[in-house]
């Protein structure tokens, strides 16, 4: 019998509920039945492993990874950086972080986005990187613009960057969105407000990080990501954990 | 005053939104940016076992296909070993066990090619029937949904599976069983997922 340290149960009161009438699409895409809770097995505490063969160093630089030679995208040049930690405040090294976003005008390079703001010929809008041994990651990009969406007829998403993280285990898989400090659209966004807990919303808002800005080049925002932590199997084989 | 507990809190989830493909499957969004998109090949060329295709559709609470879902799969190889240091054993060179697919924008159909996984150890000395973990994100889904795909030709193993047996409502277990068929002599398993309503697929909090 394998003795695995389990991951802490996900606090679903901090996450958004499946159904939120303010976010209309969730109404028909949310299960009616409660989830079945499982104790972790090896199927859950394992997960895909990525390596440097999977990503190119340029993939983290959205200022260059889709720009024509000698050109760069239009917009506010920023660095987005931070650490991926678990709930025990331990770094999560070597994990894949993927981001995607609209351009400075709020337009996505996606065939289904028909917003009238133009595509930027030098901006793709996606990036990926692996965290280093300290769980640290960074991207260079432009600050995305707000954009309208068909929910209420005058609903606008705050500027945001979508973030996907794997962690070490299938149970840690997480997709979220990062918002920018001071954006007045955060307070009125139905998607932000699917999160009921104000403190939890605060965890999605990246502060301006003047210390990490590059003078005469880029401002920086700091976004730390916390994945589920893991219990020690005390009095058994001590595996990774708190 | 007691001492504070100093645990951090998990970052709250947000929906992947309608343009998830840009970040995670840019080719499907209509542009090529990476030399190598991740998640195309779950098993690799060297994996032992039966080559299978898995296909399906995701339906919402109105019975309409959801055409902007992104699915990820996580599975063991044919010997029941995951490509991860905590799985006992080793996997074939090139076997990743993880895949990522999107639904067709026009039809909502999704599918992937892999090998049929072997049984995996469960908790407390049990064995789990062969299964593939699936994780779904899309616009309107606030927190990724976990489910499992089992195989209808594994009747005995499914009957003894500790996870299926946790589902008290026996009638709901069938929502996790993929149906075997064939196309051009190759095995194809059909696995339709219903997000909401009568035949709602079982989803897990893992």
Short mmCIF file of C-alpha atoms in Angstrom, two decimals:
data_model
loop_
_atom_site.label_atom_id
_atom_site.label_comp_id
_atom_site.label_asym_id
_atom_site.label_seq_id
_atom_site.Cartn_x
_atom_site.Cartn_y
_atom_site.Cartn_z
CA UNK A 1 0.00 0.00 0.00
CA UNK A 2 1.31 3.37 -0.95
CA UNK A 3 1.14 5.98 1.77
CA UNK A 4 0.59 9.30 0.12
CA UNK A 5 0.36 12.61 1.85
CA UNK A 6 -2.95 14.04 0.76
CA UNK A 7 -3.56 17.54 -0.44
CA UNK A 8 -5.57 19.85 1.76
CA UNK A 9 -9.20 19.89 0.85
CA UNK A 10 -10.07 22.69 -1.49
CA UNK A 11 -11.93 25.48 0.29
CA UNK A 12 -14.83 25.82 -2.11
CA UNK A 13 -16.31 28.69 -0.13
CA UNK A 14 -13.35 30.77 -1.25
CA UNK A 15 -13.65 29.73 -4.87
CA UNK A 16 -16.60 30.90 -6.92
CA UNK A 17 -19.69 28.66 -6.78
CA UNK A 18 -20.51 26.84 -10.03
CA UNK A 19 -23.68 28.82 -10.59
CA UNK A 20 -23.82 32.59 -10.33
CA UNK A 21 -26.74 34.34 -11.98
CA UNK A 22 -24.74 37.52 -12.38
CA UNK A 23 -22.47 35.61 -14.74
CA UNK A 24 -25.10 34.37 -17.14
CA UNK A 25 -23.18 31.67 -18.94
CA UNK A 26 -22.69 29.83 -15.66
CA UNK A 27 -26.42 29.24 -15.30
CA UNK A 28 -26.58 26.42 -17.85
CA UNK A 29 -23.00 25.22 -17.43
CA UNK A 30 -23.04 24.44 -13.73
CA UNK A 31 -23.81 20.99 -12.34
CA UNK A 32 -27.00 20.73 -10.30
CA UNK A 33 -25.78 17.81 -8.23
CA UNK A 34 -23.13 18.22 -5.56
CA UNK A 35 -19.62 17.09 -6.34
CA UNK A 36 -18.55 13.69 -5.04
CA UNK A 37 -15.60 14.16 -2.70
CA UNK A 38 -12.70 11.74 -3.08
CA UNK A 39 -9.76 10.96 -0.89
CA UNK A 40 -6.59 11.31 -2.94
CA UNK A 41 -5.22 8.28 -4.72
CA UNK A 42 -2.12 8.01 -6.87
CA UNK A 43 -4.29 9.12 -9.82
CA UNK A 44 -4.79 12.48 -8.10
CA UNK A 45 -1.46 13.21 -6.41
CA UNK A 46 0.44 12.69 -9.65
CA UNK A 47 0.27 15.07 -12.58
CA UNK A 48 2.04 16.01 -15.78
CA UNK A 49 5.69 16.97 -15.58
CA UNK A 50 7.14 19.56 -17.93
CA UNK A 51 10.73 20.35 -18.72
CA UNK A 52 12.88 22.81 -20.56
CA UNK A 53 12.35 20.85 -23.76
CA UNK A 54 8.72 21.92 -23.66
CA UNK A 55 9.18 25.68 -23.64
CA UNK A 56 11.45 28.14 -25.39
CA UNK A 57 12.95 31.05 -23.39
CA UNK A 58 11.27 33.45 -25.83
CA UNK A 59 7.85 32.06 -24.91
CA UNK A 60 7.78 34.24 -21.77
CA UNK A 61 8.37 37.46 -23.72
CA UNK A 62 5.09 38.60 -25.26
CA UNK A 63 6.80 41.78 -26.43
CA UNK A 64 8.83 39.69 -28.84
CA UNK A 65 7.25 36.28 -29.32
CA UNK A 66 4.88 37.42 -32.04
CA UNK A 67 6.47 40.71 -33.12
CA UNK A 68 7.88 41.22 -36.57
CA UNK A 69 11.65 41.68 -36.62
CA UNK A 70 12.58 45.08 -35.23
CA UNK A 71 9.02 45.91 -34.18
CA UNK A 72 7.11 45.61 -30.95
CA UNK A 73 3.49 45.74 -29.85
CA UNK A 74 1.76 48.99 -28.96
CA UNK A 75 0.85 49.41 -25.31
CA UNK A 76 2.12 49.86 -21.82
CA UNK A 77 5.20 47.68 -21.41
CA UNK A 78 5.03 45.71 -18.20
CA UNK A 79 6.67 42.85 -16.37
CA UNK A 80 4.40 40.40 -14.60
CA UNK A 81 6.29 38.38 -12.05
CA UNK A 82 5.85 36.47 -8.85
CA UNK A 83 6.16 33.12 -7.19
CA UNK A 84 4.11 29.97 -7.26
CA UNK A 85 3.79 28.72 -3.69
CA UNK A 86 1.71 26.09 -1.98
CA UNK A 87 -0.48 26.67 1.06
CA UNK A 88 2.46 25.72 3.25
CA UNK A 89 4.32 28.68 1.69
CA UNK A 90 6.73 26.34 -0.04
CA UNK A 91 7.84 27.22 -3.55
CA UNK A 92 6.56 25.08 -6.42
CA UNK A 93 9.59 24.74 -8.71
CA UNK A 94 9.62 23.64 -12.33
CA UNK A 95 5.93 24.07 -12.86
CA UNK A 96 4.39 25.28 -16.09
CA UNK A 97 2.74 28.71 -15.99
CA UNK A 98 0.80 29.73 -19.09
CA UNK A 99 -0.84 33.10 -19.70
CA UNK A 100 -3.08 34.63 -22.34
CA UNK A 101 -4.55 38.06 -22.74
CA UNK A 102 -6.03 40.71 -25.02
CA UNK A 103 -3.89 43.43 -26.58
CA UNK A 104 -3.71 47.01 -25.33
CA UNK A 105 -7.06 47.76 -26.95
CA UNK A 106 -8.88 44.82 -25.41
CA UNK A 107 -8.90 42.73 -28.59
CA UNK A 108 -7.94 39.07 -28.58
CA UNK A 109 -6.16 37.39 -31.44
CA UNK A 110 -8.90 34.82 -31.73
CA UNK A 111 -11.12 34.10 -34.67
CA UNK A 112 -14.19 34.36 -32.49
CA UNK A 113 -13.39 37.80 -31.10
CA UNK A 114 -15.24 40.38 -33.23
CA UNK A 115 -14.73 43.46 -31.05
CA UNK A 116 -14.07 46.49 -33.22
CA UNK A 117 -10.77 47.40 -31.55
CA UNK A 118 -8.04 46.32 -33.95
CA UNK A 119 -5.63 43.43 -33.78
CA UNK A 120 -2.04 44.44 -33.12
CA UNK A 121 0.10 42.89 -35.85
CA UNK A 122 2.97 42.54 -33.40
CA UNK A 123 1.10 40.98 -30.53
CA UNK A 124 0.00 37.39 -30.16
CA UNK A 125 -1.11 37.42 -26.54
CA UNK A 126 0.09 34.16 -25.12
CA UNK A 127 3.13 33.09 -23.17
CA UNK A 128 4.43 30.29 -21.02
CA UNK A 129 7.33 29.58 -18.73
CA UNK A 130 8.55 27.20 -16.05
CA UNK A 131 9.08 28.37 -12.48
CA UNK A 132 12.68 28.25 -11.26
CA UNK A 133 13.93 26.42 -8.17
CA UNK A 134 12.40 29.10 -5.93
CA UNK A 135 9.03 28.91 -7.65
CA UNK A 136 9.71 32.23 -9.35
CA UNK A 137 8.42 33.20 -12.79
CA UNK A 138 8.21 36.30 -14.94
CA UNK A 139 6.71 37.47 -18.22
CA UNK A 140 7.17 40.60 -20.31
CA UNK A 141 4.06 41.87 -22.04
CA UNK A 142 1.83 44.88 -22.62
CA UNK A 143 -0.91 45.78 -20.20
CA UNK A 144 -4.18 44.48 -21.69
CA UNK A 145 -7.12 46.77 -22.25
CA UNK A 146 -10.61 46.39 -20.85
CA UNK A 147 -13.20 44.99 -23.24
CA UNK A 148 -16.97 44.70 -23.49
CA UNK A 149 -18.77 41.36 -23.39
CA UNK A 150 -22.31 40.20 -23.87
CA UNK A 151 -23.57 39.59 -20.39
CA UNK A 152 -25.35 42.70 -19.35
CA UNK A 153 -25.43 44.97 -22.39
CA UNK A 154 -22.92 47.39 -20.86
CA UNK A 155 -20.65 44.95 -19.05
CA UNK A 156 -16.91 45.44 -19.37
CA UNK A 157 -14.18 43.16 -18.19
CA UNK A 158 -11.45 44.84 -16.18
CA UNK A 159 -7.97 44.54 -17.64
CA UNK A 160 -6.85 41.01 -16.88
CA UNK A 161 -4.42 38.28 -17.77
CA UNK A 162 -5.58 34.67 -17.73
CA UNK A 163 -3.20 32.39 -15.83
CA UNK A 164 -2.98 28.59 -15.93
CA UNK A 165 -0.81 26.62 -13.48
CA UNK A 166 -0.21 22.90 -13.02
CA UNK A 167 1.69 22.42 -9.77
CA UNK A 168 2.95 18.92 -9.04
CA UNK A 169 -0.35 17.09 -8.88
CA UNK A 170 -3.57 16.80 -10.84
CA UNK A 171 -5.43 18.11 -7.79
CA UNK A 172 -3.52 21.39 -7.96
CA UNK A 173 -4.55 22.23 -11.52
CA UNK A 174 -5.81 25.79 -11.56
CA UNK A 175 -6.89 28.47 -13.99
CA UNK A 176 -7.51 31.98 -12.77
CA UNK A 177 -7.31 35.63 -13.83
CA UNK A 178 -4.99 38.35 -12.64
CA UNK A 179 -6.29 41.90 -12.31
CA UNK A 180 -4.40 45.18 -11.92
CA UNK A 181 -4.27 47.30 -8.81
CA UNK A 182 -6.57 50.31 -8.88
CA UNK A 183 -8.74 49.28 -11.83
CA UNK A 184 -12.26 50.65 -11.12
CA UNK A 185 -13.87 47.98 -13.33
CA UNK A 186 -12.89 45.24 -10.87
CA UNK A 187 -15.67 46.20 -8.46
CA UNK A 188 -18.45 45.91 -11.04
CA UNK A 189 -17.34 42.81 -12.95
CA UNK A 190 -19.76 39.87 -12.66
CA UNK A 191 -16.94 37.37 -13.19
CA UNK A 192 -14.77 38.89 -10.46
CA UNK A 193 -17.81 38.94 -8.22
CA UNK A 194 -18.44 35.23 -8.62
CA UNK A 195 -15.86 35.17 -5.83
CA UNK A 196 -17.89 36.01 -2.74
CA UNK A 197 -15.07 36.68 -0.33
CA UNK A 198 -13.56 40.18 -0.67
CA UNK A 199 -10.24 39.04 0.71
CA UNK A 200 -10.16 36.29 -1.88
CA UNK A 201 -10.79 38.84 -4.63
CA UNK A 202 -7.84 40.79 -3.29
CA UNK A 203 -5.69 37.75 -3.91
CA UNK A 204 -6.41 38.14 -7.64
CA UNK A 205 -5.29 41.79 -7.82
CA UNK A 206 -1.64 42.35 -8.65
CA UNK A 207 -0.06 45.41 -7.04
CA UNK A 208 2.17 47.76 -8.94
CA UNK A 209 5.73 46.77 -8.04
CA UNK A 210 7.93 49.80 -8.51
CA UNK A 211 10.94 47.97 -7.11
CA UNK A 212 10.85 45.50 -9.95
CA UNK A 213 10.26 47.99 -12.73
CA UNK A 214 13.01 48.57 -15.24
CA UNK A 215 13.78 52.30 -15.36
CA UNK A 216 13.04 53.90 -18.73
CA UNK A 217 11.68 50.57 -19.99
CA UNK A 218 8.87 48.74 -18.14
CA UNK A 219 6.67 48.94 -15.08
CA UNK A 220 6.13 45.77 -13.09
CA UNK A 221 3.22 44.03 -11.39
CA UNK A 222 3.64 41.32 -8.82
CA UNK A 223 1.36 38.30 -8.85
CA UNK A 224 1.98 35.42 -6.47
CA UNK A 225 -0.03 32.26 -7.04
CA UNK A 226 -0.92 29.84 -4.25
CA UNK A 227 -1.70 26.22 -5.05
CA UNK A 228 -3.08 23.62 -2.70
CA UNK A 229 -0.75 22.45 0.03
CA UNK A 230 -0.03 18.98 1.14
CA UNK A 231 -0.40 17.22 4.45
CA UNK A 232 2.51 15.32 5.92
CA UNK A 233 1.86 11.68 6.52
CA UNK A 234 2.90 12.01 10.14
CA UNK A 235 3.92 8.82 11.90
CA UNK A 236 4.20 7.11 8.54
CA UNK A 237 6.65 7.72 5.74
CA UNK A 238 7.22 11.42 5.83
CA UNK A 239 6.54 12.63 2.34
CA UNK A 240 6.54 16.17 1.16
CA UNK A 241 4.17 18.31 3.11
CA UNK A 242 3.81 20.98 5.72
CA UNK B 1 -5.05 35.32 21.74
CA UNK B 2 -3.98 32.10 20.15
CA UNK B 3 -1.13 31.86 17.73
CA UNK B 4 -2.19 32.45 14.17
CA UNK B 5 -2.03 29.59 11.70
CA UNK B 6 0.28 30.71 8.97
CA UNK B 7 -1.05 28.73 6.04
CA UNK B 8 -1.53 30.57 2.80
CA UNK B 9 -4.85 30.32 1.00
CA UNK B 10 -5.26 28.86 -2.45
CA UNK B 11 -5.63 31.42 -5.21
CA UNK B 12 -9.32 31.57 -6.16
CA UNK B 13 -10.29 30.18 -9.52
CA UNK B 14 -11.79 32.18 -12.35
CA UNK B 15 -13.37 30.96 -15.55
CA UNK B 16 -11.03 30.25 -18.44
CA UNK B 17 -13.34 32.41 -20.57
CA UNK B 18 -14.21 32.15 -24.26
CA UNK B 19 -10.67 32.63 -25.54
CA UNK B 20 -8.90 29.95 -23.56
CA UNK B 21 -7.60 28.55 -26.85
CA UNK B 22 -5.35 31.57 -27.36
CA UNK B 23 -3.28 30.65 -24.39
CA UNK B 24 -3.52 26.90 -24.30
CA UNK B 25 -4.19 25.92 -27.92
CA UNK B 26 -3.21 28.93 -30.04
CA UNK B 27 -3.23 26.98 -33.29
CA UNK B 28 -6.92 26.34 -32.82
CA UNK B 29 -7.48 30.03 -32.14
CA UNK B 30 -6.13 30.73 -35.57
CA UNK B 31 -2.48 31.60 -35.12
CA UNK B 32 0.81 29.79 -34.83
CA UNK B 33 3.16 31.09 -32.22
CA UNK B 34 4.88 28.14 -30.55
CA UNK B 35 7.14 25.69 -32.29
CA UNK B 36 5.52 23.05 -30.22
CA UNK B 37 2.07 23.14 -28.71
CA UNK B 38 1.70 20.97 -25.65
CA UNK B 39 -0.73 18.15 -25.09
CA UNK B 40 -1.12 16.72 -28.58
CA UNK B 41 0.40 13.35 -27.90
CA UNK B 42 -0.64 11.61 -24.71
CA UNK B 43 1.00 8.23 -25.13
CA UNK B 44 3.91 8.77 -27.53
CA UNK B 45 5.10 6.28 -30.11
CA UNK B 46 6.64 3.73 -27.74
CA UNK B 47 3.77 3.06 -25.37
CA UNK B 48 2.65 -0.52 -25.00
CA UNK B 49 -1.01 -1.46 -24.91
CA UNK B 50 -4.06 -1.05 -27.04
CA UNK B 51 -4.29 2.12 -29.12
CA UNK B 52 -7.69 3.71 -28.65
CA UNK B 53 -9.53 6.83 -29.60
CA UNK B 54 -11.79 8.64 -27.16
CA UNK B 55 -14.47 10.99 -28.45
CA UNK B 56 -17.43 12.89 -27.21
CA UNK B 57 -19.34 16.07 -26.86
CA UNK B 58 -20.05 18.31 -23.89
CA UNK B 59 -23.64 19.43 -23.40
CA UNK B 60 -25.02 22.22 -21.26
CA UNK B 61 -28.20 22.24 -19.21
CA UNK B 62 -30.32 22.89 -22.30
CA UNK B 63 -28.91 19.90 -24.20
CA UNK B 64 -26.91 22.17 -26.50
CA UNK B 65 -23.32 21.31 -27.35
CA UNK B 66 -20.72 23.46 -25.64
CA UNK B 67 -18.34 24.53 -28.38
CA UNK B 68 -15.67 26.36 -26.43
CA UNK B 69 -14.55 23.75 -23.92
CA UNK B 70 -10.97 22.81 -23.30
CA UNK B 71 -10.39 19.34 -21.86
CA UNK B 72 -7.29 17.86 -20.33
CA UNK B 73 -6.69 14.17 -19.74
CA UNK B 74 -4.44 12.50 -17.16
CA UNK B 75 -3.90 8.78 -17.22
CA UNK B 76 -1.57 5.88 -16.46
CA UNK B 77 0.05 3.75 -19.12
CA UNK B 78 -1.07 0.23 -19.97
CA UNK B 79 0.83 -1.08 -16.94
CA UNK B 80 -0.98 1.31 -14.62
CA UNK B 81 2.00 3.64 -14.12
CA UNK B 82 1.74 7.43 -14.28
CA UNK B 83 4.56 9.51 -15.75
CA UNK B 84 5.38 11.06 -12.39
CA UNK B 85 8.02 10.37 -9.73
CA UNK B 86 5.41 9.33 -7.16
CA UNK B 87 4.00 6.60 -9.33
CA UNK B 88 5.67 3.25 -8.65
CA UNK B 89 7.40 2.05 -11.79
CA UNK B 90 8.52 3.64 -15.01
CA UNK B 91 6.76 4.55 -18.22
CA UNK B 92 7.83 4.16 -21.83
CA UNK B 93 10.06 6.83 -23.28
CA UNK B 94 7.78 9.55 -24.62
CA UNK B 95 4.74 8.53 -22.60
CA UNK B 96 3.44 11.65 -20.90
CA UNK B 97 -0.03 10.55 -19.89
CA UNK B 98 -1.33 14.08 -20.25
CA UNK B 99 -3.23 15.57 -23.12
CA UNK B 100 -5.15 18.67 -24.01
CA UNK B 101 -7.89 18.95 -26.59
CA UNK B 102 -10.52 21.45 -27.56
CA UNK B 103 -13.94 21.02 -29.01
CA UNK B 104 -14.61 21.73 -32.67
CA UNK B 105 -15.94 25.28 -32.91
CA UNK B 106 -18.69 24.20 -35.32
CA UNK B 107 -19.85 20.88 -33.90
CA UNK B 108 -18.61 20.70 -30.31
CA UNK B 109 -17.01 17.30 -30.94
CA UNK B 110 -13.72 16.53 -29.22
CA UNK B 111 -11.45 13.51 -29.35
CA UNK B 112 -7.99 12.24 -28.58
CA UNK B 113 -5.80 9.27 -29.40
CA UNK B 114 -4.07 7.40 -26.61
CA UNK B 115 -3.52 3.95 -25.18
CA UNK B 116 -5.97 2.26 -22.90
CA UNK B 117 -4.67 2.65 -19.32
CA UNK B 118 -4.15 -0.26 -17.00
CA UNK B 119 -5.57 -0.58 -13.50
CA UNK B 120 -3.99 1.66 -10.86
CA UNK B 121 -3.59 1.05 -7.14
CA UNK B 122 -6.28 2.61 -5.04
CA UNK B 123 -6.26 3.41 -1.37
CA UNK B 124 -5.91 0.81 1.36
CA UNK B 125 -4.91 -2.04 -0.90
CA UNK B 126 -7.74 -1.67 -3.38
CA UNK B 127 -7.35 -1.58 -7.15
CA UNK B 128 -8.94 1.07 -9.31
CA UNK B 129 -10.45 0.06 -12.61
CA UNK B 130 -8.75 1.53 -15.70
CA UNK B 131 -9.76 5.16 -15.98
CA UNK B 132 -8.73 8.49 -17.47
CA UNK B 133 -9.00 11.63 -15.39
CA UNK B 134 -10.62 14.47 -17.30
CA UNK B 135 -10.64 18.16 -16.41
CA UNK B 136 -12.88 20.66 -18.19
CA UNK B 137 -12.69 24.41 -18.35
CA UNK B 138 -14.74 26.83 -20.43
CA UNK B 139 -16.61 30.08 -20.40
CA UNK B 140 -19.30 29.79 -17.74
CA UNK B 141 -17.35 27.22 -15.70
CA UNK B 142 -15.99 29.06 -12.69
CA UNK B 143 -13.75 26.30 -11.39
CA UNK B 144 -12.43 23.47 -13.54
CA UNK B 145 -14.58 20.34 -13.37
CA UNK B 146 -12.96 17.00 -12.61
CA UNK B 147 -14.49 13.78 -13.85
CA UNK B 148 -13.33 10.28 -14.77
CA UNK B 149 -13.78 8.16 -17.83
CA UNK B 150 -14.16 4.40 -17.32
CA UNK B 151 -14.54 1.71 -20.00
CA UNK B 152 -17.66 -0.37 -20.63
CA UNK B 153 -15.61 -3.48 -21.47
CA UNK B 154 -14.13 -3.52 -17.95
CA UNK B 155 -17.28 -4.77 -16.26
CA UNK B 156 -15.64 -6.69 -13.44
CA UNK B 157 -13.04 -4.07 -12.64
CA UNK B 158 -15.65 -1.31 -12.72
CA UNK B 159 -17.85 -3.26 -10.33
CA UNK B 160 -14.98 -3.36 -7.84
CA UNK B 161 -13.74 0.19 -8.41
CA UNK B 162 -13.52 2.10 -5.13
CA UNK B 163 -14.39 5.45 -6.68
CA UNK B 164 -17.39 4.27 -8.69
CA UNK B 165 -18.62 2.53 -5.57
CA UNK B 166 -18.48 5.79 -3.64
CA UNK B 167 -21.28 7.09 -5.83
CA UNK B 168 -24.28 6.22 -3.75
CA UNK B 169 -26.73 6.83 -6.59
CA UNK B 170 -26.11 3.74 -8.69
CA UNK B 171 -27.95 5.21 -11.64
CA UNK B 172 -25.38 7.96 -11.93
CA UNK B 173 -22.38 5.66 -12.22
CA UNK B 174 -23.21 4.97 -15.87
CA UNK B 175 -22.46 8.61 -16.71
CA UNK B 176 -18.77 7.78 -16.23
CA UNK B 177 -18.66 4.74 -18.50
CA UNK B 178 -17.47 5.24 -22.08
CA UNK B 179 -19.04 2.99 -24.73
CA UNK B 180 -16.75 0.98 -26.96
CA UNK B 181 -17.26 1.00 -30.69
CA UNK B 182 -15.03 0.79 -33.73
CA UNK B 183 -14.15 2.80 -36.78
CA UNK B 184 -11.96 1.40 -39.56
CA UNK B 185 -11.17 -1.50 -37.28
CA UNK B 186 -9.84 0.79 -34.54
CA UNK B 187 -11.44 0.95 -31.11
CA UNK B 188 -13.27 4.17 -30.36
CA UNK B 189 -14.80 4.97 -27.00
CA UNK B 190 -17.67 7.41 -26.88
CA UNK B 191 -17.88 9.60 -23.81
CA UNK B 192 -20.44 12.38 -23.79
CA UNK B 193 -20.41 14.76 -20.86
CA UNK B 194 -23.52 16.52 -19.59
CA UNK B 195 -22.78 19.52 -17.43
CA UNK B 196 -26.27 19.86 -16.00
CA UNK B 197 -29.65 18.18 -15.97
CA UNK B 198 -31.13 14.71 -16.11
CA UNK B 199 -28.15 12.65 -17.25
CA UNK B 200 -25.71 14.98 -15.56
CA UNK B 201 -22.18 13.56 -15.50
CA UNK B 202 -20.71 12.90 -12.08
CA UNK B 203 -18.08 15.47 -11.14
CA UNK B 204 -15.60 15.10 -8.33
CA UNK B 205 -13.98 17.21 -5.67
CA UNK B 206 -10.56 15.57 -5.67
#
